[in-house]
XYZ file of C-alpha atoms in Angstrom:
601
model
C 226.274 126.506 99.854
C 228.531 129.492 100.814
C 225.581 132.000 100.492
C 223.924 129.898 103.259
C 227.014 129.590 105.557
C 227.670 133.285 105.003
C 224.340 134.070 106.364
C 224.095 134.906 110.025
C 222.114 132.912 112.554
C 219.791 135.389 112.936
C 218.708 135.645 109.419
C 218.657 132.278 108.098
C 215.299 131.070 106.990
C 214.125 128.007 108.531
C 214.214 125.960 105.047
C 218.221 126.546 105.047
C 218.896 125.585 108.595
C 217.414 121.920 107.361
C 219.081 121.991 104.620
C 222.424 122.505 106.519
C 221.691 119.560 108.730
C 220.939 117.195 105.616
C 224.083 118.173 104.283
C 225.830 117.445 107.597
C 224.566 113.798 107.826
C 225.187 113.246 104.043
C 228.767 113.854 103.994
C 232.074 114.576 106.384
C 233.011 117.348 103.990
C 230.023 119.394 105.103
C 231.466 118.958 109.164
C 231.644 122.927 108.969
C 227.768 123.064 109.458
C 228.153 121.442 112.893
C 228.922 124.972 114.040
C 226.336 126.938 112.531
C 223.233 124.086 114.168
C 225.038 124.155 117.510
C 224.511 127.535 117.668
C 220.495 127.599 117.398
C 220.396 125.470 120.127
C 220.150 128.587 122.701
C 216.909 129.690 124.938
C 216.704 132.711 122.861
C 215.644 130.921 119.549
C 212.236 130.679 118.048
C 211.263 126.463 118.760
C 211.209 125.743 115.223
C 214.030 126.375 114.425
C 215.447 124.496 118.222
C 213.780 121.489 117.309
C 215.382 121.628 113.724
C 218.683 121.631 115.034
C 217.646 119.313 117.397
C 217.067 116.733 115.049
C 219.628 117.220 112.610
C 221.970 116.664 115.613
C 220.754 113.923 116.798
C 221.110 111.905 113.473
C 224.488 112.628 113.084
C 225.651 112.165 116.845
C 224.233 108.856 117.411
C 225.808 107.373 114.110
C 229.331 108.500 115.520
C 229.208 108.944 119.185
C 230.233 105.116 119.627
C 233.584 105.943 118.226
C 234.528 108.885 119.723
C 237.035 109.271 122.478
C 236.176 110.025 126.376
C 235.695 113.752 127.396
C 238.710 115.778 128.364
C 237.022 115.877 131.653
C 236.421 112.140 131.904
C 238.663 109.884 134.697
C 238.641 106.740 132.393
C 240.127 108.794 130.072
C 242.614 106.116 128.648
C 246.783 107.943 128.328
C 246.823 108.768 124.337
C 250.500 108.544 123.038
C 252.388 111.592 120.953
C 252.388 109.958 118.118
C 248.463 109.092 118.196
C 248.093 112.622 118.958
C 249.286 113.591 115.580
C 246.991 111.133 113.893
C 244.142 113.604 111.870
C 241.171 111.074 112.423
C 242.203 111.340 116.775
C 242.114 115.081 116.275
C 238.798 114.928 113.767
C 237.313 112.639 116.698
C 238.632 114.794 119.588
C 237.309 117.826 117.921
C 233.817 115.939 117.688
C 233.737 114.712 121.136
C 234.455 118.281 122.457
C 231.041 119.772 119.874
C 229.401 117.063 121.749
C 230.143 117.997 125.098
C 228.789 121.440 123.987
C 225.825 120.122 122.833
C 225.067 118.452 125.616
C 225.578 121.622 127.555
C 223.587 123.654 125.283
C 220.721 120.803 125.613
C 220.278 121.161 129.767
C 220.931 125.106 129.274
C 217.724 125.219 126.743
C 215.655 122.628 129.541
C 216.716 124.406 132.625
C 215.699 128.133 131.192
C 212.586 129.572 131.924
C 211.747 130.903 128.702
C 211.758 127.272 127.455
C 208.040 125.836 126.206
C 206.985 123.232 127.997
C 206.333 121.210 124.763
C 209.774 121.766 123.546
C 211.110 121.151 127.320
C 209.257 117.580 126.721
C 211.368 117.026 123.330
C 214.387 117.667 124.372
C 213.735 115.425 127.783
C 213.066 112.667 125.379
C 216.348 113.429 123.345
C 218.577 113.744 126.487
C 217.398 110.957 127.510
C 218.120 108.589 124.511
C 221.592 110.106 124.661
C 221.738 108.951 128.408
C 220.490 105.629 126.909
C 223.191 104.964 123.536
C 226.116 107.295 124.484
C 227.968 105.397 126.651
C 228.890 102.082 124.209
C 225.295 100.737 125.125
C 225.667 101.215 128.835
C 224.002 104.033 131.206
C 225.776 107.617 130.245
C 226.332 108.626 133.986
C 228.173 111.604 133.568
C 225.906 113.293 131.138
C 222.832 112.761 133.433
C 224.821 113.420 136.297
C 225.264 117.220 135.102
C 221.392 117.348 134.305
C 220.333 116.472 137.605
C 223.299 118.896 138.865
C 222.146 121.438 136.671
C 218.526 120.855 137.611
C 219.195 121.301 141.410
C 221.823 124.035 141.053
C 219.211 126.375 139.409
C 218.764 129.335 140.264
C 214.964 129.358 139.309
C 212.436 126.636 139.634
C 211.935 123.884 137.304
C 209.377 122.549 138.386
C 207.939 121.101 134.903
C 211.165 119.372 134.432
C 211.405 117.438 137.532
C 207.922 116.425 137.149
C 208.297 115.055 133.402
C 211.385 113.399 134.335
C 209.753 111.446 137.608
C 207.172 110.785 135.249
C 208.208 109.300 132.292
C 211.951 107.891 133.611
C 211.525 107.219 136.850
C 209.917 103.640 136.302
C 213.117 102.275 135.210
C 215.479 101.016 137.117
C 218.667 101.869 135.951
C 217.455 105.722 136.094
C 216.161 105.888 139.496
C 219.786 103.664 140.482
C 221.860 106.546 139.073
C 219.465 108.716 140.160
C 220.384 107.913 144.079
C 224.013 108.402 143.342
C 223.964 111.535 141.736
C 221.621 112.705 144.624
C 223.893 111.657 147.253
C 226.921 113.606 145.433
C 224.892 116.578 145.405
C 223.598 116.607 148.994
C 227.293 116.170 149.945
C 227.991 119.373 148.403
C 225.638 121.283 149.232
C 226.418 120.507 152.972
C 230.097 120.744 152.420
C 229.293 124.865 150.571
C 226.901 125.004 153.578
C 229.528 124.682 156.058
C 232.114 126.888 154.456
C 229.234 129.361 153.942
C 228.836 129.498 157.628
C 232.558 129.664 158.675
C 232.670 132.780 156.487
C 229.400 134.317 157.247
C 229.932 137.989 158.881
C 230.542 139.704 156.036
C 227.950 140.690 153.346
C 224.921 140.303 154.747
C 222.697 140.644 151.972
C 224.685 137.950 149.574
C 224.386 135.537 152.921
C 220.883 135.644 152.709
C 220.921 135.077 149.019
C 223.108 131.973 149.516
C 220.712 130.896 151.808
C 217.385 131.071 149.848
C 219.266 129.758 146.792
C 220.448 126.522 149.260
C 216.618 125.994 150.732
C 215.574 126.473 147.293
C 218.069 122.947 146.052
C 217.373 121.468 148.842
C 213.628 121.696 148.082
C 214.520 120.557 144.375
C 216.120 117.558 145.966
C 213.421 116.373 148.378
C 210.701 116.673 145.563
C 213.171 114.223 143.208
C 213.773 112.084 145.948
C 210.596 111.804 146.997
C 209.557 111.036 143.537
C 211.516 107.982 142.932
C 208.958 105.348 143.552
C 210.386 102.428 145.965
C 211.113 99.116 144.469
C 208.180 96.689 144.027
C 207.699 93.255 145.274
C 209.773 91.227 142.900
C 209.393 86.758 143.074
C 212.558 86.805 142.045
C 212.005 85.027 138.592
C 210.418 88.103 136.172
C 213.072 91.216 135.256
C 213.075 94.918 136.339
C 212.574 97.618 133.389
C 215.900 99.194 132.244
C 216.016 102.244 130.283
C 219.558 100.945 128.704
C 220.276 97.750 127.481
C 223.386 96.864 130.020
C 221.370 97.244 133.365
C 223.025 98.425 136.865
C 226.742 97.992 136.940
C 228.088 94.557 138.069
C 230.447 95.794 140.610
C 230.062 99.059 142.476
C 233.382 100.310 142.537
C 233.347 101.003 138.130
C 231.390 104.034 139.489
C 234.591 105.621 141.274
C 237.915 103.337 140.153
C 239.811 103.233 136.838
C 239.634 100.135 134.922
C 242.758 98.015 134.858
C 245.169 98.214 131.735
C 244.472 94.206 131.448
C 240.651 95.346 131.711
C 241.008 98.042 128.627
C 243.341 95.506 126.655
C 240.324 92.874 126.169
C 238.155 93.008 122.994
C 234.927 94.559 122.636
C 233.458 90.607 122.108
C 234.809 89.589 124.657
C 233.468 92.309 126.984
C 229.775 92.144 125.627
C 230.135 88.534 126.543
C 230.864 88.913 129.934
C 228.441 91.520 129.956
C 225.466 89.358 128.988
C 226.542 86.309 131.336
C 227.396 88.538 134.704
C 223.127 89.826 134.710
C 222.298 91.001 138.018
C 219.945 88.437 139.678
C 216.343 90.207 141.185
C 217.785 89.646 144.327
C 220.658 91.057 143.830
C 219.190 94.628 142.118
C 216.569 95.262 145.176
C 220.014 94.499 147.293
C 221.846 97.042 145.505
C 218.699 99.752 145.175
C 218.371 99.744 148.577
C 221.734 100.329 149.529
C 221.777 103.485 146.968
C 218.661 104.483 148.577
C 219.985 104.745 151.700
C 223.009 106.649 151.227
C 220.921 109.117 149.423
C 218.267 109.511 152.055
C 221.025 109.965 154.809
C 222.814 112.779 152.583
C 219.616 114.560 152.107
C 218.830 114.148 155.703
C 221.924 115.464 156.799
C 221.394 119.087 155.670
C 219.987 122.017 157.215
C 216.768 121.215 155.786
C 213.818 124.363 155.820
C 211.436 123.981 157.893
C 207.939 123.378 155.560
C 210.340 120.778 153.980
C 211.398 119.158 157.713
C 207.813 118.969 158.332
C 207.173 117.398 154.852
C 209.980 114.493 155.125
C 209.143 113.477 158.990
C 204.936 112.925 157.823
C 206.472 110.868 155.091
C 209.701 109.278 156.762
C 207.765 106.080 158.541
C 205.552 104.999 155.138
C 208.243 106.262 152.113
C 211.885 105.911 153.827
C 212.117 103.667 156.908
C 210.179 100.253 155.128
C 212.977 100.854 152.191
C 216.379 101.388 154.228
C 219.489 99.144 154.679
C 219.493 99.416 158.274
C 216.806 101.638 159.466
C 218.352 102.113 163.263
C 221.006 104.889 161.599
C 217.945 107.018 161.205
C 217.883 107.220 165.553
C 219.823 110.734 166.012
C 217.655 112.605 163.149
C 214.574 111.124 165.371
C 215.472 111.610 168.421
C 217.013 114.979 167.502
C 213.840 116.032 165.637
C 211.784 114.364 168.651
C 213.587 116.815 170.877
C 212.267 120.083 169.280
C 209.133 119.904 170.711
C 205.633 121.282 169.641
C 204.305 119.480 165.956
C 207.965 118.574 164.950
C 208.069 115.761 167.878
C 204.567 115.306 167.257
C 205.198 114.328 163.275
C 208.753 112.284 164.191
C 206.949 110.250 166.806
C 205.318 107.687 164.272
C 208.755 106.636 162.987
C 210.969 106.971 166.063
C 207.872 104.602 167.255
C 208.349 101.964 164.434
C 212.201 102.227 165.319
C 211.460 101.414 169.163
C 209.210 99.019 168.503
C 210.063 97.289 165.466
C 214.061 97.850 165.357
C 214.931 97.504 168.909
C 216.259 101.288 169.482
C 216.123 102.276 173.079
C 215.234 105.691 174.230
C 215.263 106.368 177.825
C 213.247 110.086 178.416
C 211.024 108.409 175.856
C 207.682 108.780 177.760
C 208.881 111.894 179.746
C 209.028 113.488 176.065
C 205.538 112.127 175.330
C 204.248 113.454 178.790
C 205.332 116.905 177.503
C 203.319 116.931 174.274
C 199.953 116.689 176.053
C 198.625 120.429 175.907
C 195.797 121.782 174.547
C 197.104 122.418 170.915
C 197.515 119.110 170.691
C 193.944 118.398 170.235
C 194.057 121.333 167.479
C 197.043 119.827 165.426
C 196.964 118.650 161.879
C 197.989 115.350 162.370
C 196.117 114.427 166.063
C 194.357 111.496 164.561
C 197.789 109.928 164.315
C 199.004 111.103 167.251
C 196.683 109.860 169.400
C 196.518 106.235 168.023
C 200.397 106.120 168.611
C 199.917 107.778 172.076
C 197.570 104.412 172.825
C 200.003 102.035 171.445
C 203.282 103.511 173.271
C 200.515 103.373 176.736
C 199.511 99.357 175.566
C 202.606 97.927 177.780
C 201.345 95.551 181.044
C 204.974 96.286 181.960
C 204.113 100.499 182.198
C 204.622 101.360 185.880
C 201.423 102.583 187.880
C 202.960 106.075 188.713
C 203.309 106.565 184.771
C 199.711 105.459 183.550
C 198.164 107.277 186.195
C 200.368 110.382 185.511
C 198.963 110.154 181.451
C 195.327 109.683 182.625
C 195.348 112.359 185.239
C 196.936 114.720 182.713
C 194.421 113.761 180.024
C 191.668 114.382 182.587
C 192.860 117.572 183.178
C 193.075 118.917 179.499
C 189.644 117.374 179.506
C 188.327 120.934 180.660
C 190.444 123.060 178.572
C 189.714 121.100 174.792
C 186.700 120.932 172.475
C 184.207 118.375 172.679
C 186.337 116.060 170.367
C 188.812 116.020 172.499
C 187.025 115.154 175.008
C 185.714 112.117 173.140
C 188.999 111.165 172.418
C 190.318 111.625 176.188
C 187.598 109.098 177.709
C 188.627 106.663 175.274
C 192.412 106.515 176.260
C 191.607 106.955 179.719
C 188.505 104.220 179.482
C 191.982 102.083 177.572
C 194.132 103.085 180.904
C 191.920 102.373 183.289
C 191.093 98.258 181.719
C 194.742 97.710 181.167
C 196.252 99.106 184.536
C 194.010 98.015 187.250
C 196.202 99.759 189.698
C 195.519 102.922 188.870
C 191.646 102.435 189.591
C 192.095 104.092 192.502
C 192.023 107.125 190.880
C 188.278 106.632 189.813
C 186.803 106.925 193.412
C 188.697 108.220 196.528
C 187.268 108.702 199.737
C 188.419 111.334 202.335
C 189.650 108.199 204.710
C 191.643 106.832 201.548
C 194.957 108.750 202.228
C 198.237 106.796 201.649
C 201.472 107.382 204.000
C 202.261 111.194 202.216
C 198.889 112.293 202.826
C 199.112 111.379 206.243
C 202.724 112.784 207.020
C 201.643 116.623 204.862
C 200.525 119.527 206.982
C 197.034 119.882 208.421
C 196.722 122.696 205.666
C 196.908 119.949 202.930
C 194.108 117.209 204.601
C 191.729 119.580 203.968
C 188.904 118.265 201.885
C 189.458 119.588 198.151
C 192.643 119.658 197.661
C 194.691 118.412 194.055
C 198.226 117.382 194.731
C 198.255 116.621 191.156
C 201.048 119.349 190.189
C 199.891 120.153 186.056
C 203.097 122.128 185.291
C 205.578 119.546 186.131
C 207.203 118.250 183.360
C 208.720 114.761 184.938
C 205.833 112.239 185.138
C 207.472 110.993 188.329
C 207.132 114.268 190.227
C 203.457 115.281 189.293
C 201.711 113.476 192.413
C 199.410 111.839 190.113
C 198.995 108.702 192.417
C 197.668 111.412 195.005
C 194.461 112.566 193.202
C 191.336 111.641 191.263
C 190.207 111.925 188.325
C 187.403 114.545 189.159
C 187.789 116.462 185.963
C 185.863 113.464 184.458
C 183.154 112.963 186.673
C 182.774 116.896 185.631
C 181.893 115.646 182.354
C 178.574 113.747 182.879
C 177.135 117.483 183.187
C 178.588 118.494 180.143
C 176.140 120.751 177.376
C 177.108 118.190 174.594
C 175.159 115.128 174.673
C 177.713 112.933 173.260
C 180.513 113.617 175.869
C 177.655 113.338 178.714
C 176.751 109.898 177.380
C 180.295 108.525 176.152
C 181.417 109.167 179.570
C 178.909 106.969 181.474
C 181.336 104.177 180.114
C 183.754 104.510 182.697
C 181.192 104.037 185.131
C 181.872 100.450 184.552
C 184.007 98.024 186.533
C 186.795 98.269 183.822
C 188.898 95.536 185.995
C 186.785 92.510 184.627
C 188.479 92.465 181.095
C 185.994 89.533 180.537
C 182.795 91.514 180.335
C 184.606 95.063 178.750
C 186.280 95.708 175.730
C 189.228 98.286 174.641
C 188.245 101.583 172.840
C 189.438 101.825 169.167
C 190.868 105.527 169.084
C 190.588 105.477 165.251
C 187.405 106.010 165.828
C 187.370 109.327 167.982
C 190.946 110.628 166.526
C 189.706 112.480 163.777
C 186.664 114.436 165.586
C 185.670 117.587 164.836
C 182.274 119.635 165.684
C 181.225 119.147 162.217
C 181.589 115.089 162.946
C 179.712 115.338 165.920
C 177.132 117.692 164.618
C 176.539 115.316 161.983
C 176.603 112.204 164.351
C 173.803 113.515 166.229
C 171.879 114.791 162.986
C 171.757 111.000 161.864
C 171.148 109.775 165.299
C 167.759 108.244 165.610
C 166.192 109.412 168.728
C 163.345 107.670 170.788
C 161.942 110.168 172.967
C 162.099 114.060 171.904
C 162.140 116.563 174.764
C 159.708 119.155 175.027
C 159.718 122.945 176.436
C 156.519 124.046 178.015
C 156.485 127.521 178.954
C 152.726 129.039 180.401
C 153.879 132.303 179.096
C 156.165 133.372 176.085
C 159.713 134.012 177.637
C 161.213 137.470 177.633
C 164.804 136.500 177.900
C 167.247 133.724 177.354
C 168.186 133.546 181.621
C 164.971 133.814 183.731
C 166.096 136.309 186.548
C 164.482 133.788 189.142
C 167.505 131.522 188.393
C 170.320 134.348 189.132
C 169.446 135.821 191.727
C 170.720 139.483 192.258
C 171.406 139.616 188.185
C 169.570 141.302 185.034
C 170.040 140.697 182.043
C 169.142 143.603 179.941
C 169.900 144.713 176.301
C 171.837 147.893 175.251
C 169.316 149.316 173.297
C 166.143 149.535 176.540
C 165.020 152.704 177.655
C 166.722 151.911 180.947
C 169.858 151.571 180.152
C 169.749 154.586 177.896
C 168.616 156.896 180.517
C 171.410 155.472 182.711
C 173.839 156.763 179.884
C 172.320 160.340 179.660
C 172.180 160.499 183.495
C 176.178 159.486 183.526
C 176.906 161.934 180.618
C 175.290 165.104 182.485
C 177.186 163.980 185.997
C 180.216 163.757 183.795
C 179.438 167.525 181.724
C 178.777 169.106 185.562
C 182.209 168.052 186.710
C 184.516 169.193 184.195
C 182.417 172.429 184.169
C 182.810 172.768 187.967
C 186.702 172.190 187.089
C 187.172 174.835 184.679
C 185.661 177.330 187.204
C-alpha cells in the first residue's frame, strides 16, 4: 500500500490506480487515495486511466454525497455553529464536499478541452449528468449544471461535440431543458452586461478589443445553437406526464431558484418534506405554463445582445416558426422587429414574416409599415434567398379591400416597372401579384388602358411640355408611395411583355387581358406557385410541356449568319477572324507605323 501511494501519477501502472479506487470504496481509512484519483482526472491523461478514476469516483461519491454539507460557495448554505465546527465528522464532511467540488471542476475541464476523445467526452456527459440527477437530495443539481453550461459557453474554443450530445441525449427531458432556460438567461445577461463595460472602455488596446470581440460572437454563437436546440414543448391533453431526468420534477414555486429557505422551512423533517414533495406535483398545465415563461425570458436575453450578423440572419428565418408560436406574450418581440425591419436590404426582408404574424395575428400596429415594404421592391429582390417567402407575404400584406387606390396602384406600377429589369421568373411572379391587384382593387384598372383624352385634373393643370404623348409621371426613385404619381400612368411595362423571347412570360401575361373586375368568372393567382422560379424551373416546365403544333424554319438557302443584313439595315455583322477585317487591321497598323515615323523626324 505505501509503495503504491509513493509512486507518482505519472508512473503508476493502470492495475494500481484500480486498485486504489477499490480500496477507497472499501474502507474510510483508505480516504488518502481520494487525492491521488482526483488527480488523473486532467486532459493530459491517457483515457484509460480517466475513465478508471472516473469510475472509482463515482462509486464512492454517490454513496456519500447525500450527506454532505452545501458548497462554501452555495447561498442556502445553512449558519454552522463554533462548536459544530469543531466536530471531526463536519470537518471529514466539509473536507469531502470541497474534493467534490474539485471533481466536478476537473469533470467539465476534461469535457470542455479539445484534446478530449469524443468517446470519453460521451462518458463523462453521461456521468455529469447522473450527478446533475442524485446530487442534490433527489432534486435537479442546478448549480453544478449551471457551471457546465457556463463553462461550455465561456470557452474559449468550440465545443461543438458537446453541445450536440447534450441537445441530444438530455434535451428531451423536461426538467433539463427548464434549467436549461435559466441558466441561458443568466448568461446572456452577462455577456451583455461585459459587453457594455467592454465598450465604455474600448480606446485602449486595440488588438485585445478585437479579441474580446471574437471571443463574445463566438458565446453568443454557442448560445443560439443551445437555444435553438431545445425542442419546444409538445401538445400535452393534460392527463399523461412530461419526462424528467430527476425524480422531483420543476420546482413548485419559482422563487427557491433565487430566495433562502425559511428557518421554519429548514427545521421540518426530511419525511415530512418528501411528503409535501410528492403531493405539491406540478399539473401539465401548469409545467407548459411555467416552460413557456422560462422560454421567454431566455429568448429576450439572447435577443438583446449584439448578435453577429450570420447569426442575426439565422434567428430572424427561424423567429416566426421556433420562437413567436412558443412565447408568453409575443407583442414584446415588436422593437427587435421593427428595429431589424428598419435595416433594410435581406435583414427586413427575413424579419418581415414575423413582424407580419405580429400585425396580423397579435394586433401590433406599425404605421410606415407599407412605405417600408414599398422600399424593398428592387431588383435583388427577385435574386434573394428567401423570395419565395417574400413574395407570398408581399400578397398577403396587399389582400386588404380596405388598401387605398393610390397604394395598390403605387405596388403594381412599381412591380411593372422591375418587370424589365428581372429574369424571366420574376416576371412570372410579377403578373401574378399584379393579375391579384388588379381583381381585388378595381379602382386601379385604370391603369390597364389609358387613352390620351383620359387625363385627370393634374394632367390638365401641368405644362404643355408634360401633355405630350409619352410621357411617365410615374417617379421610380421616390421612396413614399404617396408621392410616386402612380395614379398618373399605365402599366405599359406589361403590355411590353406579350413580345417577350420566353414563351412562358408571353403567354402567362395574356391573363391580364381579362376583365379582372368580374370576380365571378376569374380567380386569384396562388404565388406559391411562381415564388420559387428559377430558369432551370422554367426550362424544365417547357421540356415537359406537351406541344400541339411544332414550328418550322424554312430557309431556300443555308444561312450565313445569325442576323440577315436585310433586317438591319446599314449594319454587318462580321467575325474577327475574315480576311476583311484583317486587312482593315494591317491597313490601321501601317497608318499608325507612318505617323510616329513622320514624328520622330
Amino acid at each position: 500500500m505505501a509503495s503504491i501511494l509513493a509512486k507518482k501519477p505519472k508512473k503508476m501502472k493502470l492495475k494500481e490506480l484500480k486498485i486504489l479506487g477499490q480500496q477507497l470504496l472499501s474502507s474510510r481509512a483508505h480516504i488518502n487515495n481520494l487525492p491521488l484519483l482526483l488527480g488523473f482526472i486532467s486532459p493530459s491523461s491517457p483515457p484509460p486511466y480517466v475513465l478508471e478514476s472516473l469510475l472509482s469516483l463515482q462509486s464512492f461519491f454517490t454513496t456519500v454525497l447525500a450527506d454532505l454539507p452545501p458548497s462554501q460557495s452555495s447561498k442556502k448554505r445553512p449558519r454552522i455553529d463554533d462548536s459544530a465546527k469543531q466536530d471531526p465528522e463536519f470537518i471529514y464532511r466539509t473536507w469531502l464536499r470541497s474534493k467534490f467540488d474539485e471533481f466536478v471542476t476537473l469533470l467539465i475541464e476534461v469535457l470542455i478541452s479539445p484534446d478530449t476523445e469524443d468517446a470519453l467526452r460521451e462518458i463523462l456527459l453521461d456521468s455529469f449528468m447522473e450527478f446533475v440527477k442524485l446530487g442534490n437530495g433527489g432534486s435537479f443539481y442546478s448549480s453544478i449544471y449551471h457551471k457546465l453550461l457556463r463553462s461550455i459557453v465561456n470557452s474559449p474554443t468550440p465545443v461543438d461535440f458537446l453541445s450536440e450530445l447534450l441537445a441530444l441525449k438530455y434535451f428531451k427531458y423536461i426538467d433539463v431543458r427548464y434549467f436549461t432556460f435559466i441558466s441561458l438567461e443568466k448568461l446572456a445577461k452577462a455577456l451583455d452586461t461585459k459587453d457594455t463595460a467592454d465598450d465604455e472602455t474600448a480606446g485602449g488596446d486595440g488588438d485585445s478589443g478585437s479579441q474580446s470581440r471574437e471571443s463574445m460572437e463566438l458565446s453568443i454563437h454557442k448560445i443560439h445553437y443551445i437555444i435553438s436546440h431545445i425542442p419546444p414543448l409538445e401538445g400535452n391533453d393534460g392527463k399523461s406526464e412530461y419526462e424528467m431526468w430527476s425524480g422531483s420534477g420543476l420546482p413548485s414555486n419559482e422563487e427557491h431558484d433565487k430566495k433562502k429557505l425559511s428557518k421554519a422551512q429548514k427545521a421540518e423533517d426530511k419525511g415530512w418534506k418528501a411528503e409535501k414533495q410528492t403531493n405539491n406535483v406540478l399539473s401539465p398545465a401548469s409545467i407548459a405554463k411555467k416552460m413557456k415563461l422560462k422560454f421567454t425570458k431566455a429568448w429576450i436575453s439572447f435577443l438583446r445582445l449584439l448578435i453577429p450578423v450570420n447569426v442575426y440572419k439565422e434567428v430572424l428565418a427561424t423567429l416566426h416558426q421556433a420562437v413567436i408560436p412558443h412565447l408568453s406574450n409575443p407583442i414584446i418581440l415588436c422593437d427587435f422587429l421593427t428595429k431589424s425591419y428598419d435595416i433594410g436590404g435581406v435583414v427586413s426582408v427575413m424579419a418581415l414574416s414575423s413582424l407580419f404574424i405580429l400585425m396580423t395575428q397579435h394586433g401590433l400596429e406599425y404605421p410606415n409599415f407599407y412605405e417600408k415594404l414599398y422600399a424593398l421592391l428592387s431588383p435583388s429582390i427577385f435574386m434573394a434567398k428567401h423570395r419565395a417567402k417574400f413574395f407570398q407575404l408581399l400578397d398577403s400584406c396587399l389582400k386588404s379591400p380596405l388598401l387605398p387606390a393610390y397604394l395598390a396602384a403605387a405596388f403594381a406600377k412599381k412591380l411593372s416597372r422591375l418587370s424589365i429589369c428581372v429574369p424571366p421568373s420574376g416576371e412570372l411572379v410579377i403578373i401574378a401579384l399584379i393579375h391579384n391587384l388588379l381583381r381585388r382593387h378595381p379602382s386601379i384598372n385604370c391603369l390597364v388602358h389609358k387613352e390620351d383624352g383620359d387625363e385627370s385634373e393634374e394632367d390638365k393643370n401641368d405644362s404643355g411640355s408634360e401633355k405630350r404623348p409619352g410621357i411617365d409621371h410615374f417617379n421610380s426613385e421616390e421612396s413614399n408611395p404617396i408621392k410616386s404619381n402612380a395614379m398618373r400612368s399605365s402599366l405599359w411595362e406589361i403590355d411590353t411583355l406579350r413580345h417577350h423571347y420566353c414563351p412562358p412570360v408571353s403567354r402567362f401575361v395574356l391573363s391580364l387581358e381579362n376583365d379582372l373586375t368580374v370576380r365571378s368568372k376569374t380567380t386569384e393567382m396562388d404565388i406559391k406557385d411562381f415564388s420559387s422560379g428559377s430558369y432551370a424551373t422554367i426550362f424544365g416546365d417547357e421540356i415537359r410541356r406537351r406541344v400541339k403544333q411544332v414550328p418550322l424554319a424554312f430557309y431556300k438557302a443555308t444561312p450565313t449568319s445569325l442576323f440577315p443584313e436585310s433586317e438591319f439595315c446599314g449594319w454587318t455583322f462580321k467575325y474577327e477572324g475574315s480576311n476583311e477585317i484583317k486587312e482593315q487591321k494591317t491597313v490601321e497598323e501601317d497608318d499608325a507605323s507612318t505617323k510616329r515615323q513622320r514624328i520622330e523626324c
